[in-house]
mmCIF file of C-alpha atoms in Angstrom:
data_model
loop_
_atom_site.group_PDB
_atom_site.id
_atom_site.type_symbol
_atom_site.label_atom_id
_atom_site.label_comp_id
_atom_site.label_asym_id
_atom_site.label_seq_id
_atom_site.Cartn_x
_atom_site.Cartn_y
_atom_site.Cartn_z
ATOM 1 C CA MET A 281 -31.549 -67.955 136.986
ATOM 2 C CA THR A 282 -31.467 -71.339 135.266
ATOM 3 C CA VAL A 283 -34.235 -73.900 135.153
ATOM 4 C CA ARG A 284 -32.201 -76.081 137.517
ATOM 5 C CA ASP A 285 -32.009 -73.255 140.083
ATOM 6 C CA SER A 286 -35.753 -72.751 139.825
ATOM 7 C CA GLU A 287 -36.373 -76.435 140.436
ATOM 8 C CA LEU A 288 -34.029 -76.470 143.436
ATOM 9 C CA ARG A 289 -35.793 -73.449 144.957
ATOM 10 C CA ALA A 290 -39.199 -75.015 144.355
ATOM 11 C CA ASP A 291 -38.054 -78.261 146.004
ATOM 12 C CA LEU A 292 -36.640 -76.333 148.964
ATOM 13 C CA ALA A 293 -39.860 -74.340 149.383
ATOM 14 C CA HIS A 294 -41.894 -77.553 149.229
ATOM 15 C CA ALA A 295 -39.653 -79.213 151.845
ATOM 16 C CA ILE A 296 -39.937 -76.213 154.179
ATOM 17 C CA THR A 297 -43.713 -76.129 153.816
ATOM 18 C CA LYS A 298 -43.971 -79.862 154.467
ATOM 19 C CA ALA A 299 -41.733 -79.628 157.551
ATOM 20 C CA SER A 300 -43.776 -76.704 158.906
ATOM 21 C CA ILE A 301 -47.032 -78.617 158.496
ATOM 22 C CA GLU A 302 -45.566 -81.716 160.157
ATOM 23 C CA ALA A 303 -44.283 -79.598 163.070
ATOM 24 C CA GLU A 304 -47.718 -78.012 163.556
ATOM 25 C CA LEU A 305 -49.493 -81.359 163.436
ATOM 26 C CA ALA A 306 -46.971 -83.113 165.659
ATOM 27 C CA GLY A 307 -48.155 -84.273 169.043
ATOM 28 C CA PRO A 308 -46.916 -82.981 172.406
ATOM 29 C CA VAL A 309 -43.195 -83.278 173.017
ATOM 30 C CA ASP A 310 -41.876 -85.799 175.553
ATOM 31 C CA GLU A 311 -45.011 -86.111 177.677
ATOM 32 C CA THR A 312 -44.547 -88.238 180.793
ATOM 33 C CA THR A 313 -47.371 -90.213 182.366
ATOM 34 C CA ALA A 314 -47.928 -87.414 184.900
ATOM 35 C CA ASP A 315 -47.998 -84.838 182.090
ATOM 36 C CA LYS A 316 -50.581 -86.851 180.166
ATOM 37 C CA TRP A 317 -52.707 -87.255 183.286
ATOM 38 C CA ILE A 318 -52.612 -83.525 184.165
ATOM 39 C CA ASN A 319 -53.277 -82.474 180.577
ATOM 40 C CA GLY A 320 -56.071 -85.026 180.261
ATOM 41 C CA VAL A 321 -57.839 -83.741 183.387
ATOM 42 C CA VAL A 322 -57.548 -80.110 182.282
ATOM 43 C CA GLU A 323 -58.690 -81.032 178.767
ATOM 44 C CA PHE A 324 -61.740 -82.851 180.181
ATOM 45 C CA LEU A 325 -62.631 -79.817 182.306
ATOM 46 C CA GLY A 326 -62.219 -77.553 179.279
ATOM 47 C CA VAL A 327 -64.489 -79.732 177.165
ATOM 48 C CA LEU A 328 -67.044 -79.821 179.986
ATOM 49 C CA VAL A 329 -67.045 -76.010 180.321
ATOM 50 C CA LEU A 330 -67.256 -75.533 176.542
ATOM 51 C CA ALA A 331 -70.081 -78.058 176.246
ATOM 52 C CA THR A 332 -71.991 -76.307 179.040
ATOM 53 C CA ILE A 333 -71.577 -72.896 177.384
ATOM 54 C CA THR A 334 -72.630 -74.265 173.966
ATOM 55 C CA LEU A 335 -75.665 -76.077 175.377
ATOM 56 C CA LEU A 336 -76.864 -73.031 177.312
ATOM 57 C CA VAL A 337 -76.411 -70.652 174.365
ATOM 58 C CA PHE A 338 -78.233 -72.881 171.885
ATOM 59 C CA ALA A 339 -80.983 -73.841 174.342
ATOM 60 C CA ASN A 340 -81.606 -70.200 175.230
ATOM 61 C CA ALA A 341 -81.650 -69.150 171.571
ATOM 62 C CA PHE A 342 -84.013 -71.990 170.662
ATOM 63 C CA LEU A 343 -86.435 -71.127 173.466
ATOM 64 C CA ARG A 344 -86.407 -67.432 172.607
ATOM 65 C CA TYR A 345 -87.162 -67.937 168.915
ATOM 66 C CA THR A 346 -89.671 -70.758 169.295
ATOM 67 C CA LEU A 347 -91.485 -70.155 172.582
ATOM 68 C CA ASN A 348 -90.700 -66.455 173.061
ATOM 69 C CA SER A 349 -89.158 -67.222 176.454
ATOM 70 C CA GLY A 350 -85.727 -68.171 177.698
ATOM 71 C CA ILE A 351 -83.566 -69.359 180.547
ATOM 72 C CA ILE A 352 -83.181 -66.185 182.563
ATOM 73 C CA TRP A 353 -79.914 -67.212 184.219
ATOM 74 C CA ALA A 354 -78.254 -68.714 181.123
ATOM 75 C CA ASP A 355 -76.391 -65.570 180.026
ATOM 76 C CA GLU A 356 -75.134 -65.070 183.569
ATOM 77 C CA VAL A 357 -73.641 -68.564 183.690
ATOM 78 C CA VAL A 358 -72.149 -68.323 180.177
ATOM 79 C CA ILE A 359 -70.398 -65.018 180.946
ATOM 80 C CA ALA A 360 -69.142 -66.472 184.230
ATOM 81 C CA LEU A 361 -67.734 -69.639 182.595
ATOM 82 C CA VAL A 362 -65.799 -67.845 179.819
ATOM 83 C CA PRO A 363 -62.840 -66.931 182.106
ATOM 84 C CA TRP A 364 -62.535 -70.583 183.170
ATOM 85 C CA LEU A 365 -62.532 -71.683 179.515
ATOM 86 C CA ALA A 366 -59.866 -69.124 178.636
ATOM 87 C CA MET A 367 -57.598 -70.062 181.543
ATOM 88 C CA LEU A 368 -57.925 -73.806 180.949
ATOM 89 C CA GLY A 369 -57.073 -73.305 177.276
ATOM 90 C CA MET A 370 -54.112 -71.087 178.104
ATOM 91 C CA PHE A 371 -52.790 -73.589 180.644
ATOM 92 C CA LEU A 372 -53.005 -76.429 178.114
ATOM 93 C CA SER A 373 -51.299 -74.384 175.406
ATOM 94 C CA VAL A 374 -48.362 -73.675 177.739
ATOM 95 C CA ARG A 375 -48.129 -77.301 178.859
ATOM 96 C CA ARG A 376 -48.191 -78.563 175.272
ATOM 97 C CA ARG A 377 -45.829 -75.854 173.978
ATOM 98 C CA GLU A 378 -48.418 -74.510 171.563
ATOM 99 C CA ILE A 379 -48.222 -70.848 172.505
ATOM 100 C CA ILE A 380 -48.458 -68.735 169.351
ATOM 101 C CA ARG A 381 -45.232 -66.796 168.848
ATOM 102 C CA ILE A 382 -43.067 -65.291 166.153
ATOM 103 C CA GLY A 383 -40.105 -67.626 165.805
ATOM 104 C CA PHE A 384 -38.050 -65.727 163.228
ATOM 105 C CA LEU A 385 -35.580 -64.239 165.735
ATOM 106 C CA ILE A 386 -35.158 -67.313 167.888
ATOM 107 C CA ASP A 387 -34.684 -69.600 164.883
ATOM 108 C CA GLN A 388 -31.648 -67.539 163.809
ATOM 109 C CA LEU A 389 -29.826 -68.156 167.097
ATOM 110 C CA LYS A 390 -27.426 -70.919 168.038
ATOM 111 C CA PRO A 391 -28.788 -73.617 170.404
ATOM 112 C CA ARG A 392 -27.156 -72.104 173.529
ATOM 113 C CA SER A 393 -28.482 -68.593 172.778
ATOM 114 C CA ARG A 394 -31.850 -69.997 171.820
ATOM 115 C CA ARG A 395 -32.113 -71.834 175.126
ATOM 116 C CA LEU A 396 -31.126 -68.691 177.054
ATOM 117 C CA LEU A 397 -33.736 -66.589 175.247
ATOM 118 C CA LEU A 398 -36.414 -69.229 175.858
ATOM 119 C CA VAL A 399 -35.588 -69.344 179.558
ATOM 120 C CA CYS A 400 -35.696 -65.530 179.787
ATOM 121 C CA THR A 401 -39.055 -65.237 177.988
ATOM 122 C CA GLU A 402 -40.560 -68.025 180.085
ATOM 123 C CA LEU A 403 -39.339 -66.410 183.301
ATOM 124 C CA PHE A 404 -40.825 -63.113 182.136
ATOM 125 C CA SER A 405 -44.130 -64.899 181.455
ATOM 126 C CA THR A 406 -43.903 -66.508 184.914
ATOM 127 C CA VAL A 407 -43.560 -63.085 186.553
ATOM 128 C CA ALA A 408 -46.375 -61.603 184.426
ATOM 129 C CA PHE A 409 -48.860 -64.345 185.286
ATOM 130 C CA GLY A 410 -47.719 -64.365 188.901
ATOM 131 C CA TYR A 411 -48.562 -60.663 189.073
ATOM 132 C CA LEU A 412 -51.932 -61.335 187.409
ATOM 133 C CA ALA A 413 -52.636 -64.040 190.017
ATOM 134 C CA LEU A 414 -51.805 -61.599 192.832
ATOM 135 C CA VAL A 415 -54.010 -58.826 191.421
ATOM 136 C CA SER A 416 -56.831 -61.341 190.825
ATOM 137 C CA PHE A 417 -56.517 -62.589 194.400
ATOM 138 C CA ASN A 418 -56.895 -59.024 195.689
ATOM 139 C CA TYR A 419 -59.979 -58.561 193.496
ATOM 140 C CA LEU A 420 -61.383 -61.887 194.699
ATOM 141 C CA SER A 421 -60.820 -60.870 198.328
ATOM 142 C CA LEU A 422 -62.764 -57.643 197.797
ATOM 143 C CA PHE A 423 -65.634 -58.789 195.562
ATOM 144 C CA GLY A 424 -65.675 -62.584 195.732
ATOM 145 C CA ALA A 425 -68.496 -62.651 198.271
ATOM 146 C CA ASP A 426 -70.860 -60.686 196.008
ATOM 147 C CA ARG A 427 -73.895 -62.633 194.808
ATOM 148 C CA SER A 428 -74.936 -63.107 191.211
ATOM 149 C CA VAL A 429 -78.205 -61.448 190.178
ATOM 150 C CA TYR A 430 -80.308 -64.432 189.145
ATOM 151 C CA LEU A 431 -78.793 -67.499 190.788
ATOM 152 C CA SER A 432 -77.637 -65.702 193.949
ATOM 153 C CA VAL A 433 -74.401 -67.701 193.811
ATOM 154 C CA SER A 434 -71.154 -66.277 195.154
ATOM 155 C CA LYS A 435 -69.270 -64.640 192.283
ATOM 156 C CA GLY A 436 -66.073 -66.000 193.795
ATOM 157 C CA TRP A 437 -66.822 -69.351 192.155
ATOM 158 C CA PHE A 438 -66.427 -67.681 188.767
ATOM 159 C CA THR A 439 -63.943 -64.842 189.359
ATOM 160 C CA SER A 440 -61.542 -67.278 191.019
ATOM 161 C CA ALA A 441 -60.757 -68.483 187.492
ATOM 162 C CA MET A 442 -58.436 -65.530 187.023
ATOM 163 C CA CYS A 443 -56.615 -66.195 190.312
ATOM 164 C CA ILE A 444 -56.391 -69.991 190.083
ATOM 165 C CA GLY A 445 -55.833 -70.046 186.319
ATOM 166 C CA ALA A 446 -53.116 -67.380 186.374
ATOM 167 C CA GLY A 447 -51.380 -69.182 189.248
ATOM 168 C CA LEU A 448 -51.372 -72.505 187.379
ATOM 169 C CA ILE A 449 -50.165 -70.841 184.172
ATOM 170 C CA CYS A 450 -47.414 -69.157 186.185
ATOM 171 C CA LEU A 451 -46.291 -72.588 187.457
ATOM 172 C CA ALA A 452 -46.504 -74.059 183.942
ATOM 173 C CA PHE A 453 -44.217 -71.334 182.555
ATOM 174 C CA LEU A 454 -41.822 -71.829 185.463
ATOM 175 C CA ALA A 455 -41.712 -75.586 184.773
ATOM 176 C CA GLU A 456 -40.954 -74.861 181.104
ATOM 177 C CA ALA A 457 -38.172 -72.444 182.061
ATOM 178 C CA ILE A 458 -36.613 -75.014 184.419
ATOM 179 C CA GLY A 459 -36.933 -77.692 181.725
ATOM 180 C CA HIS A 460 -35.170 -75.565 179.123
ATOM 181 C CA PHE A 461 -32.484 -74.573 181.630
ATOM 182 C CA ARG A 462 -31.699 -78.225 182.408
ATOM 183 C CA ARG A 463 -31.508 -79.323 178.768
ATOM 184 C CA ASN A 464 -28.172 -79.618 177.048
ATOM 185 C CA ASP A 465 -27.201 -77.460 174.082
ATOM 186 C CA ALA A 466 -28.436 -79.932 171.495
ATOM 187 C CA VAL A 467 -31.299 -78.746 169.356
ATOM 188 C CA ASP A 468 -34.560 -79.536 171.130
ATOM 189 C CA PRO A 469 -37.285 -80.712 168.750
ATOM 190 C CA GLY A 470 -39.793 -78.896 170.938
ATOM 191 C CA GLU A 471 -38.077 -75.553 170.264
ATOM 192 C CA THR A 472 -38.769 -75.406 166.570
ATOM 193 C CA GLY A 473 -41.869 -74.076 164.896
ATOM 194 C CA ALA A 474 -44.857 -72.925 166.866
ATOM 195 C CA ASN A 475 -44.652 -75.717 169.446
ATOM 196 C CA ALA A 476 -42.039 -74.104 171.695
ATOM 197 C CA GLY A 477 -43.108 -72.816 175.076
ATOM 198 C CA GLY A 478 -42.724 -69.212 176.147
ATOM 199 C CA LEU A 479 -43.665 -65.868 174.704
ATOM 200 C CA SER A 480 -41.211 -64.234 172.355
#
C-alpha cells in the first residue's frame, strides 16, 4: 500500500467520523409546530419528574447523614416516579428518532428496502408496546386501587405510567411507521445514523 493510499484511507476515515458526529449532534428531523409543542410538554414533564427524584434523594441522604433522620416517604415516591421517567424518556426518544439501534444491516439496503424494513420494525414495535399497554391496563385494573404504605395514595397514580406510557409509545411508533410508509424512495436524512426511528 502506497503513501497516497494511506492518506486517502485516513481522509475517508476522518470524513466518516466527522459525518457520524454531526449526525449524532443534529437536531430533530422535520419537526412541525405540533411536534415541537408535544415534545416540549413531554420534555418539561420529564425534567420535572427527574428534578423531583433528584431533590428527594439528595434531601433524604443529607438528612440521614447530618441529622440521623430522613423523609420516611421519600423512597416510596422516588421508586414510584421512576416508571414515569422511563416512559417519558422512551416516548421522546421515539418522537425524536433517537432510539439506539444497530444500523449496519439497514445502511446496506437500497432506499425502498430500507423504508420497508423501517416500516416493519416500527409496526412490530407498535404491536409490542400495544401488548405492554394491554397487560399494564389489566394489572392496573387489579391492583391500581391499592394504597401506598406511607402516603396512603392510590398506587394507580404511579403504576398507570406503564399503561399510559406504553400506549403513547405505541402511537408514536405507529406515527413513525405511517410517516415512513408515505415518504418517497429518496434517501431520508432521518434514516441515517442513530437518529432513525424504530427498533432494528
